[in-house]
């Protein structure tokens, strides 16, 4: 019995104590979590305020409380019953969708050409494309307007869309991602008899889906929220995009912020859908890149 007790006591002495198992407090990690939490609050606060304001009555607008005193859906009913809102919404959908598809096709074509073809002056062309990123958009508004006027595109879909049908950023992004596509795949496809368009579409494009998803999100959001150029190039209320329409709606309604916030809340739905559809491709690309590394 004494021997058994001795063995139990010896074993208990070898086990780590409760205090020894407790990990030391990492102040650096705590600070990082606090910073992330504060950043998350700053990101979510405007959205929460927008939704809260859309549920308030006019006399509650300047009440900074996020919880409405008498929440209601009358603002949503009023906005959705306004026929102009549907027109602005459809205009934004058409413009953002066509522009996104155009960028995916043309930016990837140019990026693939600059990456996988060897021809004199390709670096000069690439640098010339990148140099356009340094030009502020405000400096291009007048040339765009004169071009639209000469082509008869004022107050039309083409007039709104043509500056963004192809972008230097998208070309740069796609070229950098096409660099990760092995040249052996391209040469093997050529040996099999595929032409360059078939190689671009069936071999290269599936390998850069994360870049295509990121480009689609950036372009769609950029055109969905665009305000300055659509405001300049459109004259009729029927051709307004959603941001321009909401701003004019606020002027006509004597700046009824609850209605503007309601329209803004509804306008976030397509952007959320686009992000949810394409985010899995981005996550898959990150995971595959980690596995390859």
XYZ file of C-alpha atoms in Angstrom:
293
model
C 0.000 0.000 0.000
C 2.849 2.329 0.867
C 4.531 1.545 -2.463
C 1.357 2.332 -4.384
C 0.970 5.673 -2.622
C 4.584 6.494 -3.346
C 4.123 5.802 -7.054
C 0.974 7.970 -7.160
C 2.793 10.795 -5.389
C 5.761 10.538 -7.750
C 3.480 10.567 -10.792
C 1.600 13.614 -9.516
C 4.882 15.438 -9.032
C 5.903 14.767 -12.649
C 2.595 16.132 -14.048
C 2.620 19.862 -14.847
C 0.672 21.997 -12.470
C -2.398 24.022 -13.426
C -0.338 27.208 -13.359
C 2.318 25.656 -15.577
C -0.302 24.767 -18.231
C -1.594 28.321 -18.366
C -0.152 30.153 -21.381
C 1.423 33.557 -20.828
C -0.634 36.531 -21.926
C 0.460 37.799 -25.345
C -0.084 41.545 -25.236
C 0.822 41.919 -28.907
C -1.922 39.533 -29.958
C -4.433 41.263 -27.689
C -3.551 44.635 -29.261
C -3.978 43.194 -32.738
C -7.405 41.800 -31.892
C -8.441 45.128 -30.366
C -7.322 46.981 -33.492
C -9.202 44.543 -35.722
C -12.300 44.899 -33.549
C -12.108 48.697 -33.692
C -11.606 48.575 -37.471
C -14.591 46.255 -37.835
C -16.770 48.676 -35.879
C -15.646 51.575 -38.084
C -16.491 49.577 -41.214
C -19.900 48.404 -40.008
C -21.021 51.667 -38.361
C -21.944 53.520 -41.619
C -23.940 50.534 -42.854
C -25.741 50.239 -39.526
C -26.488 53.970 -39.556
C -27.801 53.751 -43.130
C -30.180 50.903 -42.286
C -31.232 52.596 -39.058
C -31.978 55.877 -40.844
C -34.010 54.080 -43.501
C -36.318 52.843 -40.729
C -36.851 56.248 -39.106
C -39.513 58.917 -39.456
C -38.405 62.374 -40.684
C -38.404 63.893 -37.217
C -35.954 61.214 -36.004
C -33.294 61.790 -38.669
C -30.988 63.933 -36.565
C -31.266 61.577 -33.626
C -27.870 59.867 -33.482
C -29.291 56.749 -31.857
C -28.906 53.646 -34.013
C -32.174 52.251 -32.694
C -35.228 54.000 -34.221
C -37.897 55.080 -31.765
C -40.687 53.779 -34.006
C -39.159 51.562 -36.728
C -41.283 51.210 -39.870
C -41.068 50.228 -43.552
C -42.953 53.187 -45.014
C -39.768 54.589 -46.547
C -39.135 51.346 -48.452
C -42.712 51.266 -49.695
C -42.490 54.893 -50.841
C -39.198 54.364 -52.711
C -40.276 51.100 -54.344
C -43.551 52.652 -55.496
C -41.633 55.430 -57.263
C -41.314 54.332 -60.887
C -38.135 56.331 -61.418
C -36.253 54.188 -58.912
C -36.794 51.036 -61.002
C -35.494 52.825 -64.095
C -32.353 53.998 -62.308
C -31.857 50.526 -60.864
C -32.156 48.852 -64.286
C -29.795 51.406 -65.848
C -27.155 50.669 -63.225
C -27.586 46.901 -63.654
C -27.203 47.115 -67.448
C -24.181 49.425 -67.325
C -22.347 47.566 -64.543
C -22.996 44.121 -66.083
C -21.923 45.011 -69.634
C -18.856 46.895 -68.411
C -17.821 43.990 -66.176
C -18.161 41.469 -69.015
C -16.216 43.750 -71.348
C -13.377 44.123 -68.857
C -13.154 40.389 -68.267
C -12.856 39.717 -72.005
C -10.686 42.583 -73.261
C -8.448 43.028 -70.221
C -7.686 39.321 -70.163
C -7.011 39.291 -73.926
C -4.559 42.170 -73.695
C -2.953 40.768 -70.550
C -2.553 37.360 -72.193
C -1.046 38.922 -75.308
C 1.466 41.015 -73.357
C 2.413 38.023 -71.213
C 2.612 35.062 -73.606
C 3.645 36.676 -76.899
C 7.120 37.946 -77.673
C 7.068 40.912 -80.043
C 9.105 44.130 -80.328
C 7.853 46.975 -78.184
C 5.597 44.939 -75.889
C 7.229 46.410 -72.777
C 6.731 49.906 -74.177
C 3.049 49.118 -74.753
C 2.749 47.743 -71.228
C 4.405 50.809 -69.694
C 2.171 53.094 -71.789
C -0.899 51.297 -70.463
C 0.331 51.564 -66.875
C 1.126 55.247 -67.303
C -2.567 55.968 -67.837
C -3.148 55.007 -64.201
C -1.305 58.175 -63.196
C -3.776 60.446 -64.982
C -6.574 61.673 -62.673
C -10.080 60.897 -63.847
C -11.034 64.579 -63.617
C -8.539 65.408 -66.390
C -10.194 62.899 -68.722
C -13.753 64.126 -68.289
C -13.529 66.857 -70.944
C -11.967 64.601 -73.654
C -14.548 61.932 -72.858
C -17.366 64.444 -73.130
C -16.108 65.823 -76.466
C -15.729 62.290 -77.795
C -19.252 61.368 -76.676
C -20.626 64.523 -78.252
C -18.890 63.909 -81.580
C -20.118 60.311 -81.706
C -23.655 61.182 -80.603
C -23.405 59.169 -77.397
C -24.575 61.853 -74.969
C -27.426 60.734 -72.741
C -27.053 57.081 -73.788
C -25.782 53.801 -72.415
C -22.720 53.867 -74.683
C -21.837 57.346 -73.493
C -21.846 56.183 -69.880
C -20.053 52.898 -70.500
C -17.301 53.536 -73.037
C -14.671 55.021 -70.626
C -14.785 51.848 -68.525
C -15.139 49.111 -71.136
C -11.421 48.407 -70.723
C -9.134 49.477 -67.886
C -5.382 49.696 -67.373
C -5.702 48.216 -63.895
C -7.524 45.161 -65.245
C -4.884 44.680 -67.936
C -2.107 44.870 -65.353
C -3.898 42.469 -63.010
C -4.542 39.874 -65.715
C -0.992 40.085 -67.098
C 0.469 39.439 -63.668
C -1.775 36.420 -63.142
C -1.059 35.030 -66.609
C 2.599 35.031 -65.600
C 1.738 32.145 -63.243
C 0.413 30.000 -66.123
C 3.242 27.644 -67.197
C 4.433 28.151 -70.757
C 4.558 24.354 -71.135
C 0.748 24.271 -71.029
C 0.567 26.848 -73.807
C 3.100 25.004 -75.975
C 1.342 21.680 -75.437
C -1.960 23.228 -76.538
C -0.313 24.626 -79.654
C 1.130 21.212 -80.498
C -2.387 19.753 -80.125
C -3.560 22.140 -82.845
C -5.445 24.758 -80.839
C -5.368 28.318 -82.130
C -4.481 31.214 -79.846
C -8.070 32.146 -79.017
C -8.836 28.551 -78.069
C -5.708 28.394 -75.910
C -6.663 31.673 -74.205
C -10.224 30.522 -73.515
C -9.806 26.802 -72.702
C -6.323 26.670 -71.151
C -5.301 30.038 -69.725
C -8.609 31.472 -68.537
C -9.563 28.565 -66.216
C -6.186 28.878 -64.486
C -6.705 32.551 -63.566
C -10.250 32.359 -62.202
C -9.317 34.068 -58.906
C -8.045 37.080 -60.867
C -11.188 37.118 -63.006
C -13.344 37.024 -59.880
C -11.411 39.881 -58.271
C -11.575 41.913 -61.478
C -15.313 41.311 -61.785
C -15.912 42.513 -58.220
C -13.775 45.642 -58.624
C -15.261 46.632 -61.978
C -18.866 45.964 -60.972
C -18.550 47.946 -57.736
C -16.723 50.779 -59.496
C -19.416 51.168 -62.144
C -22.276 50.583 -59.724
C -21.145 53.442 -57.491
C -19.879 55.770 -60.266
C -21.290 59.269 -59.927
C -19.271 62.041 -61.633
C -19.188 60.765 -65.224
C -22.824 59.527 -65.371
C -23.908 62.884 -63.926
C -22.040 64.795 -66.656
C -22.964 62.681 -69.672
C -26.683 62.231 -68.915
C -29.345 64.888 -69.399
C -32.679 63.111 -68.943
C -33.926 61.675 -65.681
C -34.705 58.381 -67.449
C -30.995 57.781 -68.182
C -29.784 58.429 -64.638
C -27.913 55.675 -62.855
C -28.817 54.848 -59.290
C -26.278 57.133 -57.510
C -27.198 60.085 -59.745
C -30.892 59.365 -59.380
C -30.703 59.166 -55.601
C -28.891 62.504 -55.415
C -31.475 64.236 -57.602
C -34.247 62.556 -55.652
C -32.855 64.093 -52.502
C -32.882 67.566 -54.045
C -36.472 67.241 -55.217
C -37.613 65.898 -51.859
C -35.922 68.740 -49.954
C -33.124 66.445 -48.798
C -35.218 63.743 -47.218
C -32.362 61.717 -45.852
C -34.534 58.823 -44.773
C -35.533 58.218 -48.414
C -31.967 58.588 -49.684
C -30.732 56.087 -47.096
C -33.537 53.741 -48.055
C -32.534 53.835 -51.713
C -28.893 53.361 -50.758
C -29.775 50.341 -48.615
C -31.659 48.736 -51.505
C -28.804 49.490 -53.904
C -26.366 47.442 -51.803
C -28.204 44.200 -52.598
C -26.651 43.614 -56.074
C -23.149 44.307 -54.756
C -23.627 41.732 -51.998
C -24.861 39.198 -54.541
C -21.837 39.780 -56.796
C -19.447 39.394 -53.872
C -21.118 36.210 -52.614
C -21.042 34.684 -56.105
C -17.366 35.398 -56.814
C -15.771 35.170 -53.384
C -15.513 31.366 -53.511
C -13.284 31.620 -56.575
C -10.978 34.041 -54.770
C -10.810 31.826 -51.673
C -10.156 28.752 -53.822
C -7.358 30.561 -55.624
C -5.731 31.569 -52.321
C -5.955 27.982 -51.033
C -4.483 26.556 -54.245
C -1.682 29.108 -54.155
C -0.899 28.065 -50.596
C -0.831 24.390 -51.564
C 1.473 25.081 -54.505
C 3.777 27.091 -52.257
